[in-house]
PDB file of C-alpha atoms in Angstrom:
ATOM      1  CA  MET O 647     -51.357 -43.774  13.699  1.00 69.00           C
ATOM      2  CA  ALA O 648     -47.622 -41.973  14.078  1.00 86.00           C
ATOM      3  CA  LYS O 649     -47.999 -39.197  12.360  1.00 94.00           C
ATOM      4  CA  PRO O 650     -44.920 -38.881   9.081  1.00 97.00           C
ATOM      5  CA  ILE O 651     -42.299 -36.955  10.018  1.00 98.00           C
ATOM      6  CA  TYR O 652     -41.262 -33.675   7.968  1.00 98.00           C
ATOM      7  CA  LEU O 653     -37.496 -33.646   9.070  1.00 98.00           C
ATOM      8  CA  LEU O 654     -35.792 -31.011   8.352  1.00 98.00           C
ATOM      9  CA  VAL O 655     -31.848 -30.104   7.638  1.00 97.00           C
ATOM     10  CA  THR O 656     -30.881 -26.918   8.436  1.00 96.00           C
ATOM     11  CA  TRP O 657     -27.755 -24.273   9.395  1.00 93.00           C
ATOM     12  CA  ILE O 658     -30.164 -21.597   9.790  1.00 92.00           C
ATOM     13  CA  PHE O 659     -32.238 -22.303  13.804  1.00 96.00           C
ATOM     14  CA  PRO O 660     -32.430 -19.766  16.777  1.00 95.00           C
ATOM     15  CA  THR O 661     -30.493 -21.211  19.879  1.00 95.00           C
ATOM     16  CA  PRO O 662     -30.502 -20.705  23.365  1.00 93.00           C
ATOM     17  CA  THR O 663     -28.293 -17.758  23.514  1.00 92.00           C
ATOM     18  CA  ASN O 664     -28.718 -16.232  19.816  1.00 90.00           C
ATOM     19  CA  TRP O 665     -32.537 -15.958  17.892  1.00 86.00           C
ATOM     20  CA  ARG O 666     -30.593 -15.616  14.043  1.00 86.00           C
ATOM     21  CA  GLY O 667     -32.278 -17.621  12.177  1.00 88.00           C
ATOM     22  CA  ALA O 668     -35.690 -17.680  14.403  1.00 88.00           C
ATOM     23  CA  PHE O 669     -38.054 -17.200  10.440  1.00 90.00           C
ATOM     24  CA  ALA O 670     -36.475 -21.266  10.344  1.00 93.00           C
ATOM     25  CA  TYR O 671     -38.089 -21.782  13.673  1.00 94.00           C
ATOM     26  CA  ASP O 672     -41.417 -19.610  12.789  1.00 92.00           C
ATOM     27  CA  PHE O 673     -41.854 -22.050   9.617  1.00 93.00           C
ATOM     28  CA  VAL O 674     -41.365 -24.795  11.877  1.00 95.00           C
ATOM     29  CA  LYS O 675     -44.219 -24.523  14.060  1.00 93.00           C
ATOM     30  CA  ALA O 676     -46.011 -23.565  11.847  1.00 92.00           C
ATOM     31  CA  LEU O 677     -46.540 -27.099  10.503  1.00 94.00           C
ATOM     32  CA  GLU O 678     -46.368 -29.037  13.296  1.00 95.00           C
ATOM     33  CA  LYS O 679     -49.371 -26.186  14.158  1.00 93.00           C
ATOM     34  CA  ASP O 680     -50.609 -27.491  10.195  1.00 93.00           C
ATOM     35  CA  GLY O 681     -51.169 -30.678  12.286  1.00 94.00           C
ATOM     36  CA  ARG O 682     -49.972 -33.450   9.784  1.00 95.00           C
ATOM     37  CA  TYR O 683     -46.284 -34.409  10.027  1.00 97.00           C
ATOM     38  CA  ARG O 684     -43.850 -34.860  13.066  1.00 97.00           C
ATOM     39  CA  VAL O 685     -41.363 -32.184  13.280  1.00 97.00           C
ATOM     40  CA  VAL O 686     -38.389 -33.332  13.266  1.00 98.00           C
ATOM     41  CA  VAL O 687     -35.169 -30.544  13.188  1.00 98.00           C
ATOM     42  CA  PHE O 688     -31.379 -31.854  12.736  1.00 98.00           C
ATOM     43  CA  LYS O 689     -28.953 -29.155  12.584  1.00 97.00           C
ATOM     44  CA  GLY O 690     -25.277 -29.197  12.888  1.00 94.00           C
ATOM     45  CA  GLY O 691     -23.637 -29.178  16.031  1.00 94.00           C
ATOM     46  CA  ASP O 692     -24.866 -30.842  19.333  1.00 95.00           C
ATOM     47  CA  ASP O 693     -28.043 -31.348  20.570  1.00 96.00           C
ATOM     48  CA  TYR O 694     -30.300 -28.529  21.917  1.00 97.00           C
ATOM     49  CA  GLU O 695     -34.077 -27.654  22.885  1.00 96.00           C
ATOM     50  CA  ILE O 696     -34.898 -23.841  22.475  1.00 95.00           C
ATOM     51  CA  ASP O 697     -39.155 -22.996  22.739  1.00 92.00           C
ATOM     52  CA  GLY O 698     -40.462 -26.894  23.009  1.00 91.00           C
ATOM     53  CA  VAL O 699     -38.272 -27.960  19.125  1.00 95.00           C
ATOM     54  CA  GLN O 700     -36.281 -30.683  20.477  1.00 96.00           C
ATOM     55  CA  VAL O 701     -33.124 -29.761  17.477  1.00 97.00           C
ATOM     56  CA  HIS O 702     -30.293 -33.385  16.714  1.00 97.00           C
ATOM     57  CA  GLY O 703     -27.335 -32.062  16.303  1.00 96.00           C
ATOM     58  CA  TYR O 704     -24.970 -33.892  14.109  1.00 96.00           C
ATOM     59  CA  LYS O 705     -21.335 -33.781  12.487  1.00 94.00           C
ATOM     60  CA  SER O 706     -19.713 -32.500   9.394  1.00 93.00           C
ATOM     61  CA  TYR O 707     -16.554 -31.989   7.986  1.00 93.00           C
ATOM     62  CA  GLY O 708     -15.453 -29.381   5.091  1.00 91.00           C
ATOM     63  CA  LEU O 709     -11.659 -28.572   3.851  1.00 91.00           C
ATOM     64  CA  PRO O 710     -11.405 -24.857   5.058  1.00 89.00           C
ATOM     65  CA  SER O 711     -11.884 -22.198   2.196  1.00 88.00           C
ATOM     66  CA  GLY O 712     -14.811 -24.102   0.710  1.00 86.00           C
ATOM     67  CA  ILE O 713     -12.057 -26.525  -1.118  1.00 91.00           C
ATOM     68  CA  PRO O 714     -14.817 -28.450  -2.950  1.00 92.00           C
ATOM     69  CA  CYS O 715     -14.055 -32.587  -1.659  1.00 93.00           C
ATOM     70  CA  PRO O 716     -15.661 -36.335  -2.738  1.00 93.00           C
ATOM     71  CA  ILE O 717     -14.661 -37.290   0.091  1.00 95.00           C
ATOM     72  CA  CYS O 718     -16.141 -34.821   2.997  1.00 95.00           C
ATOM     73  CA  TRP O 719     -19.142 -34.937   1.638  1.00 95.00           C
ATOM     74  CA  LYS O 720     -18.918 -39.171   1.237  1.00 96.00           C
ATOM     75  CA  LEU O 721     -18.097 -39.148   5.089  1.00 96.00           C
ATOM     76  CA  ASN O 722     -20.600 -35.903   5.782  1.00 96.00           C
ATOM     77  CA  GLN O 723     -23.236 -39.069   4.682  1.00 96.00           C
ATOM     78  CA  TRP O 724     -22.313 -41.021   6.343  1.00 97.00           C
ATOM     79  CA  LEU O 725     -22.430 -39.506  10.049  1.00 97.00           C
ATOM     80  CA  PHE O 726     -25.668 -38.372   8.906  1.00 97.00           C
ATOM     81  CA  ALA O 727     -27.235 -41.451   8.567  1.00 97.00           C
ATOM     82  CA  ARG O 728     -24.940 -41.754  12.046  1.00 97.00           C
ATOM     83  CA  ALA O 729     -26.946 -39.456  13.835  1.00 97.00           C
ATOM     84  CA  LEU O 730     -30.800 -40.251  12.719  1.00 97.00           C
ATOM     85  CA  LYS O 731     -30.439 -44.019  14.333  1.00 97.00           C
ATOM     86  CA  ARG O 732     -28.815 -41.896  16.904  1.00 96.00           C
ATOM     87  CA  ALA O 733     -32.550 -40.665  16.645  1.00 96.00           C
ATOM     88  CA  GLY O 734     -34.839 -43.428  16.681  1.00 96.00           C
ATOM     89  CA  ILE O 735     -35.818 -42.191  12.959  1.00 97.00           C
ATOM     90  CA  ASP O 736     -36.542 -44.199  10.007  1.00 97.00           C
ATOM     91  CA  PRO O 737     -36.019 -43.070   6.889  1.00 96.00           C
ATOM     92  CA  LYS O 738     -39.185 -45.239   5.888  1.00 96.00           C
ATOM     93  CA  ASP O 739     -41.072 -43.577   8.708  1.00 97.00           C
ATOM     94  CA  VAL O 740     -40.367 -40.253   6.635  1.00 97.00           C
ATOM     95  CA  ALA O 741     -41.993 -38.389   4.282  1.00 98.00           C
ATOM     96  CA  VAL O 742     -40.717 -34.759   3.438  1.00 98.00           C
ATOM     97  CA  VAL O 743     -37.140 -34.121   3.920  1.00 98.00           C
ATOM     98  CA  ASP O 744     -36.687 -30.956   3.849  1.00 97.00           C
ATOM     99  CA  GLY O 745     -32.291 -29.025   3.418  1.00 95.00           C
ATOM    100  CA  PHE O 746     -33.687 -26.174   4.574  1.00 93.00           C
ATOM    101  CA  THR O 747     -30.569 -24.632   2.041  1.00 87.00           C
ATOM    102  CA  ASN O 748     -29.700 -25.929  -1.462  1.00 84.00           C
ATOM    103  CA  ASP O 749     -25.884 -27.171   0.072  1.00 86.00           C
ATOM    104  CA  LEU O 750     -28.019 -29.178   3.014  1.00 94.00           C
ATOM    105  CA  VAL O 751     -29.266 -31.254  -0.070  1.00 95.00           C
ATOM    106  CA  ASN O 752     -26.231 -34.111   0.174  1.00 95.00           C
ATOM    107  CA  VAL O 753     -26.693 -34.362   3.313  1.00 96.00           C
ATOM    108  CA  ALA O 754     -30.469 -34.731   2.598  1.00 96.00           C
ATOM    109  CA  GLN O 755     -30.259 -37.761   0.474  1.00 94.00           C
ATOM    110  CA  VAL O 756     -29.285 -39.621   3.155  1.00 96.00           C
ATOM    111  CA  VAL O 757     -32.716 -39.847   3.091  1.00 97.00           C
ATOM    112  CA  LYS O 758     -33.963 -39.574  -0.203  1.00 96.00           C
ATOM    113  CA  ARG O 759     -32.247 -43.061  -0.534  1.00 96.00           C
ATOM    114  CA  ALA O 760     -33.177 -44.939   1.395  1.00 97.00           C
ATOM    115  CA  ASN O 761     -36.972 -44.702   0.876  1.00 97.00           C
ATOM    116  CA  PRO O 762     -37.577 -43.082  -2.424  1.00 97.00           C
ATOM    117  CA  LYS O 763     -41.192 -42.632  -1.727  1.00 97.00           C
ATOM    118  CA  ALA O 764     -40.233 -39.860   0.875  1.00 97.00           C
ATOM    119  CA  LYS O 765     -40.313 -36.315  -1.146  1.00 98.00           C
ATOM    120  CA  LEU O 766     -37.274 -33.739  -1.555  1.00 98.00           C
ATOM    121  CA  LEU O 767     -37.612 -30.748  -0.796  1.00 97.00           C
ATOM    122  CA  THR O 768     -34.604 -27.634  -0.566  1.00 96.00           C
ATOM    123  CA  HIS O 769     -35.502 -23.721  -0.054  1.00 95.00           C
ATOM    124  CA  HIS O 770     -33.875 -20.479  -1.663  1.00 94.00           C
ATOM    125  CA  HIS O 771     -33.097 -17.356   0.686  1.00 90.00           C
ATOM    126  CA  ASP O 772     -31.560 -15.006  -1.695  1.00 88.00           C
ATOM    127  CA  LEU O 773     -31.166 -13.861  -5.345  1.00 89.00           C
ATOM    128  CA  ALA O 774     -27.238 -16.131  -5.419  1.00 89.00           C
ATOM    129  CA  SER O 775     -29.035 -19.657  -4.079  1.00 90.00           C
ATOM    130  CA  PHE O 776     -27.324 -21.729  -7.148  1.00 93.00           C
ATOM    131  CA  GLY O 777     -25.146 -22.992  -4.028  1.00 90.00           C
ATOM    132  CA  VAL O 778     -21.249 -21.364  -5.513  1.00 91.00           C
ATOM    133  CA  SER O 779     -21.213 -18.755  -3.867  1.00 88.00           C
ATOM    134  CA  SER O 780     -19.254 -20.408  -0.507  1.00 86.00           C
ATOM    135  CA  GLY O 781     -15.448 -20.002  -0.205  1.00 88.00           C
ATOM    136  CA  ARG O 782     -12.365 -18.076  -0.664  1.00 91.00           C
ATOM    137  CA  PHE O 783     -11.724 -19.833  -3.980  1.00 92.00           C
ATOM    138  CA  ARG O 784     -15.102 -19.383  -5.303  1.00 93.00           C
ATOM    139  CA  HIS O 785     -13.360 -17.745  -8.016  1.00 94.00           C
ATOM    140  CA  PHE O 786     -11.124 -20.266  -8.877  1.00 95.00           C
ATOM    141  CA  TYR O 787     -12.018 -22.191 -11.825  1.00 95.00           C
ATOM    142  CA  PRO O 788     -11.357 -25.633 -11.609  1.00 95.00           C
ATOM    143  CA  PHE O 789     -13.026 -25.069  -8.352  1.00 95.00           C
ATOM    144  CA  LYS O 790     -16.135 -23.221  -8.983  1.00 94.00           C
ATOM    145  CA  LEU O 791     -16.506 -25.965 -11.764  1.00 95.00           C
ATOM    146  CA  ILE O 792     -16.975 -28.670 -10.173  1.00 95.00           C
ATOM    147  CA  LYS O 793     -18.869 -26.573  -7.364  1.00 95.00           C
ATOM    148  CA  PHE O 794     -20.322 -25.519 -10.244  1.00 96.00           C
ATOM    149  CA  PHE O 795     -21.689 -30.047 -12.000  1.00 96.00           C
ATOM    150  CA  ARG O 796     -22.259 -30.607  -8.749  1.00 95.00           C
ATOM    151  CA  MET O 797     -24.691 -27.897  -6.657  1.00 95.00           C
ATOM    152  CA  ARG O 798     -26.585 -28.543 -10.330  1.00 96.00           C
ATOM    153  CA  LYS O 799     -26.689 -32.442  -9.828  1.00 96.00           C
ATOM    154  CA  LEU O 800     -27.756 -32.243  -6.670  1.00 95.00           C
ATOM    155  CA  GLN O 801     -30.818 -29.608  -7.010  1.00 95.00           C
ATOM    156  CA  GLU O 802     -32.125 -31.896  -9.937  1.00 97.00           C
ATOM    157  CA  MET O 803     -32.316 -33.948  -7.610  1.00 96.00           C
ATOM    158  CA  VAL O 804     -35.010 -32.235  -5.572  1.00 97.00           C
ATOM    159  CA  ASP O 805     -38.415 -32.760  -5.860  1.00 98.00           C
ATOM    160  CA  LEU O 806     -40.492 -29.400  -4.689  1.00 97.00           C
ATOM    161  CA  HIS O 807     -37.909 -26.420  -5.108  1.00 97.00           C
ATOM    162  CA  VAL O 808     -39.343 -23.607  -1.897  1.00 96.00           C
ATOM    163  CA  PHE O 809     -38.713 -19.993  -3.317  1.00 96.00           C
ATOM    164  CA  ILE O 810     -39.147 -17.177  -1.255  1.00 93.00           C
ATOM    165  CA  SER O 811     -40.319 -15.171  -4.589  1.00 94.00           C
ATOM    166  CA  GLU O 812     -40.432 -15.270  -8.569  1.00 95.00           C
ATOM    167  CA  GLN O 813     -37.272 -13.290  -8.304  1.00 93.00           C
ATOM    168  CA  SER O 814     -35.910 -15.756  -6.043  1.00 94.00           C
ATOM    169  CA  ARG O 815     -37.112 -18.111  -8.515  1.00 95.00           C
ATOM    170  CA  TRP O 816     -36.344 -16.537 -11.998  1.00 94.00           C
ATOM    171  CA  SER O 817     -32.767 -15.796 -10.525  1.00 94.00           C
ATOM    172  CA  PHE O 818     -31.841 -18.994  -9.545  1.00 96.00           C
ATOM    173  CA  LEU O 819     -32.578 -20.182 -12.931  1.00 96.00           C
ATOM    174  CA  SER O 820     -30.913 -18.543 -14.971  1.00 96.00           C
ATOM    175  CA  PHE O 821     -27.610 -19.491 -13.927  1.00 96.00           C
ATOM    176  CA  PRO O 822     -24.814 -19.698 -15.120  1.00 96.00           C
ATOM    177  CA  ASP O 823     -27.067 -16.068 -16.363  1.00 96.00           C
ATOM    178  CA  THR O 824     -25.756 -13.543 -14.551  1.00 94.00           C
ATOM    179  CA  SER O 825     -26.619 -10.311 -16.952  1.00 92.00           C
ATOM    180  CA  TRP O 826     -29.482  -9.118 -14.966  1.00 90.00           C
ATOM    181  CA  THR O 827     -27.573  -7.752 -10.944  1.00 88.00           C
ATOM    182  CA  VAL O 828     -25.406  -5.424 -10.172  1.00 81.00           C
ATOM    183  CA  TYR O 829     -23.828  -7.958  -7.493  1.00 84.00           C
ATOM    184  CA  GLU O 830     -20.166  -8.063  -9.386  1.00 88.00           C
ATOM    185  CA  ASP O 831     -19.089 -11.409  -7.348  1.00 90.00           C
ATOM    186  CA  TYR O 832     -22.414 -13.365  -8.240  1.00 91.00           C
ATOM    187  CA  ARG O 833     -21.563 -11.957 -11.914  1.00 93.00           C
ATOM    188  CA  ARG O 834     -17.693 -12.816 -10.691  1.00 94.00           C
ATOM    189  CA  ILE O 835     -18.324 -16.478 -10.253  1.00 94.00           C
ATOM    190  CA  SER O 836     -20.612 -17.380 -13.381  1.00 95.00           C
ATOM    191  CA  ARG O 837     -17.685 -16.397 -15.714  1.00 95.00           C
ATOM    192  CA  GLY O 838     -16.480 -19.125 -17.406  1.00 95.00           C
ATOM    193  CA  LEU O 839     -19.444 -21.299 -16.945  1.00 96.00           C
ATOM    194  CA  HIS O 840     -22.342 -19.286 -19.420  1.00 93.00           C
ATOM    195  CA  ARG O 841     -21.676 -22.184 -21.856  1.00 94.00           C
ATOM    196  CA  PHE O 842     -22.816 -24.907 -19.744  1.00 97.00           C
ATOM    197  CA  ARG O 843     -27.229 -24.990 -18.857  1.00 96.00           C
ATOM    198  CA  SER O 844     -28.921 -23.945 -16.102  1.00 96.00           C
ATOM    199  CA  ALA O 845     -30.412 -26.461 -13.806  1.00 96.00           C
ATOM    200  CA  ARG O 846     -33.365 -28.473 -15.158  1.00 97.00           C
ATOM    201  CA  ILE O 847     -35.595 -29.199 -12.218  1.00 96.00           C
ATOM    202  CA  LYS O 848     -38.266 -31.074 -10.980  1.00 97.00           C
ATOM    203  CA  ASP O 849     -41.002 -28.839  -9.269  1.00 97.00           C
ATOM    204  CA  TYR O 850     -41.312 -25.715  -7.617  1.00 97.00           C
ATOM    205  CA  TYR O 851     -43.595 -24.113  -5.230  1.00 97.00           C
ATOM    206  CA  VAL O 852     -43.051 -20.158  -4.578  1.00 96.00           C
ATOM    207  CA  LEU O 853     -43.731 -19.216  -0.591  1.00 93.00           C
ATOM    208  CA  HIS O 854     -43.747 -15.686  -0.247  1.00 90.00           C
ATOM    209  CA  ASN O 855     -42.967 -14.815   3.981  1.00 82.00           C
ATOM    210  CA  GLY O 856     -45.797 -14.053   6.088  1.00 79.00           C
ATOM    211  CA  VAL O 857     -46.274 -12.103   8.884  1.00 76.00           C
ATOM    212  CA  ASP O 858     -48.200 -13.146  12.425  1.00 74.00           C
ATOM    213  CA  THR O 859     -49.685  -9.576  13.209  1.00 77.00           C
ATOM    214  CA  GLY O 860     -51.297 -10.800  16.337  1.00 77.00           C
ATOM    215  CA  ILE O 861     -47.289 -11.570  18.122  1.00 72.00           C
ATOM    216  CA  PHE O 862     -47.444  -6.895  17.555  1.00 74.00           C
ATOM    217  CA  ASN O 863     -48.758  -4.771  20.608  1.00 72.00           C
ATOM    218  CA  LYS O 864     -50.371  -1.504  19.611  1.00 69.00           C
ATOM    219  CA  SER O 865     -48.933   1.285  20.646  1.00 67.00           C
ATOM    220  CA  LYS O 866     -50.559   2.611  23.723  1.00 65.00           C
ATOM    221  CA  VAL O 867     -49.533   6.039  22.235  1.00 59.00           C
ATOM    222  CA  LYS O 868     -51.953   8.877  21.102  1.00 60.00           C
ATOM    223  CA  VAL O 869     -51.533   9.656  17.565  1.00 53.00           C
ATOM    224  CA  GLU O 870     -51.214  13.173  18.998  1.00 53.00           C
ATOM    225  CA  GLN O 871     -48.933  12.718  20.967  1.00 53.00           C
ATOM    226  CA  ARG O 872     -46.299  11.203  17.969  1.00 57.00           C
ATOM    227  CA  ASN O 873     -43.277  12.293  16.985  1.00 59.00           C
ATOM    228  CA  ASN O 874     -44.668  13.442  13.161  1.00 62.00           C
ATOM    229  CA  SER O 875     -41.483  15.425  11.865  1.00 72.00           C
ATOM    230  CA  THR O 876     -38.918  12.408  12.307  1.00 78.00           C
ATOM    231  CA  PHE O 877     -40.650   8.996   9.550  1.00 80.00           C
ATOM    232  CA  VAL O 878     -39.019   6.263  10.671  1.00 86.00           C
ATOM    233  CA  ILE O 879     -37.656   3.629   8.474  1.00 89.00           C
ATOM    234  CA  GLY O 880     -36.152  -0.132  10.113  1.00 91.00           C
ATOM    235  CA  CYS O 881     -34.328  -2.508   7.854  1.00 92.00           C
ATOM    236  CA  VAL O 882     -34.133  -5.420   9.948  1.00 87.00           C
ATOM    237  CA  ALA O 883     -30.937  -7.947   8.222  1.00 86.00           C
ATOM    238  CA  ASN O 884     -27.127  -8.850   8.240  1.00 85.00           C
ATOM    239  CA  PHE O 885     -24.718  -6.619   6.930  1.00 89.00           C
ATOM    240  CA  VAL O 886     -23.420  -8.236   3.131  1.00 82.00           C
ATOM    241  CA  LYS O 887     -22.431  -6.457   0.113  1.00 78.00           C
ATOM    242  CA  LEU O 888     -25.559  -8.375  -1.187  1.00 76.00           C
ATOM    243  CA  LYS O 889     -28.241  -6.924   1.239  1.00 83.00           C
ATOM    244  CA  ASP O 890     -27.150  -3.440  -0.937  1.00 85.00           C
ATOM    245  CA  GLN O 891     -27.760  -1.530   2.454  1.00 92.00           C
ATOM    246  CA  GLU O 892     -25.677   1.708   0.877  1.00 92.00           C
ATOM    247  CA  THR O 893     -28.576   1.854  -1.449  1.00 91.00           C
ATOM    248  CA  LEU O 894     -31.000   2.286   1.444  1.00 91.00           C
ATOM    249  CA  ILE O 895     -28.348   5.297   3.155  1.00 92.00           C
ATOM    250  CA  ARG O 896     -28.378   7.223  -0.789  1.00 91.00           C
ATOM    251  CA  ALA O 897     -31.805   7.160  -1.222  1.00 89.00           C
ATOM    252  CA  VAL O 898     -32.663   8.192   2.187  1.00 86.00           C
ATOM    253  CA  GLY O 899     -29.813  10.501   0.722  1.00 83.00           C
ATOM    254  CA  LEU O 900     -31.927  12.071  -1.889  1.00 82.00           C
ATOM    255  CA  LEU O 901     -35.630  11.381   0.339  1.00 78.00           C
ATOM    256  CA  GLY O 902     -34.503  14.549   2.960  1.00 69.00           C
ATOM    257  CA  LYS O 903     -33.657  17.102  -0.545  1.00 71.00           C
ATOM    258  CA  LYS O 904     -37.915  16.202  -1.635  1.00 71.00           C
ATOM    259  CA  GLY O 905     -38.866  18.574   1.013  1.00 71.00           C
ATOM    260  CA  LEU O 906     -40.840  15.264   2.114  1.00 74.00           C
ATOM    261  CA  THR O 907     -44.746  15.636   3.893  1.00 73.00           C
ATOM    262  CA  SER O 908     -47.192  13.429   6.445  1.00 71.00           C
ATOM    263  CA  LYS O 909     -50.281  11.382   5.067  1.00 72.00           C
ATOM    264  CA  ASP O 910     -51.642  14.652   7.470  1.00 73.00           C
ATOM    265  CA  GLY O 911     -49.744  17.018   5.471  1.00 73.00           C
ATOM    266  CA  GLU O 912     -47.553  17.963   8.569  1.00 74.00           C
ATOM    267  CA  PRO O 913     -43.755  18.218   6.880  1.00 74.00           C
ATOM    268  CA  ILE O 914     -40.678  15.945   7.596  1.00 74.00           C
ATOM    269  CA  GLU O 915     -38.448  17.400   9.002  1.00 76.00           C
ATOM    270  CA  LYS O 916     -35.895  14.717   9.321  1.00 80.00           C
ATOM    271  CA  VAL O 917     -35.152  10.826   7.954  1.00 83.00           C
ATOM    272  CA  LYS O 918     -33.956   8.256  10.089  1.00 86.00           C
ATOM    273  CA  VAL O 919     -33.628   4.514   9.484  1.00 91.00           C
ATOM    274  CA  VAL O 920     -32.503   1.931  11.918  1.00 93.00           C
ATOM    275  CA  PHE O 921     -30.485  -1.532  11.105  1.00 95.00           C
ATOM    276  CA  ILE O 922     -30.554  -4.270  12.674  1.00 90.00           C
ATOM    277  CA  GLY O 923     -28.430  -6.681  12.064  1.00 87.00           C
ATOM    278  CA  SER O 924     -25.039  -8.119  11.731  1.00 85.00           C
TER     279      SER O 924
END
């Protein structure tokens, strides 16, 4: 008997020339290892394969600067339904359809409509994940009002919301209350929306990031040969305001004045930060 399908719809996935989105690839490999599902991946663009994972492409359209457009929403659903048919995917064989970011719930619900028994999921990876933060005109009141009501409706259709942390869950359920955040752009987006209620979701699960330590190699450098006078901090994150690398830099500046010592009691002469991102 064929396994039920776990259908992942995502914008975030590595390509043969760009490894950004590796956590989505790791998620797919973990699902495959679990063994309960046949995992099928769809991503906007062209078909390709990477390290044994076949990625099915599909077309989608939108107006410039993130202007909300109901015609595009319907068109994208139709295009996604065509892509499913081209890939030989019958919605009745799908057990889970996962819009890996919540803006993809629009196309993911194509499967849910055709097969009401399928579970509709979406993921939240940050503290501004309500779905109203994109586009040049995100602060224009009529547009953000349309986007707010549309995203709230989509969020309430989802059977299970998967959050990266408790804070991510809390921040999502708080919107349009943004008084808790120092991220000024997100606070500005919520202005004029506070009179409206927040989303009422059906269910949720907090799935913390995991690290497979088995993929790392232990250092072959003897401990006594290491330079304990330098303390190194690694930061892997794209350079966007919400990531706030500036605060880390300022904190390191304060640490440098504290007279730090290593766990062996040796003085730390230098604090070094290595940034990886774009």
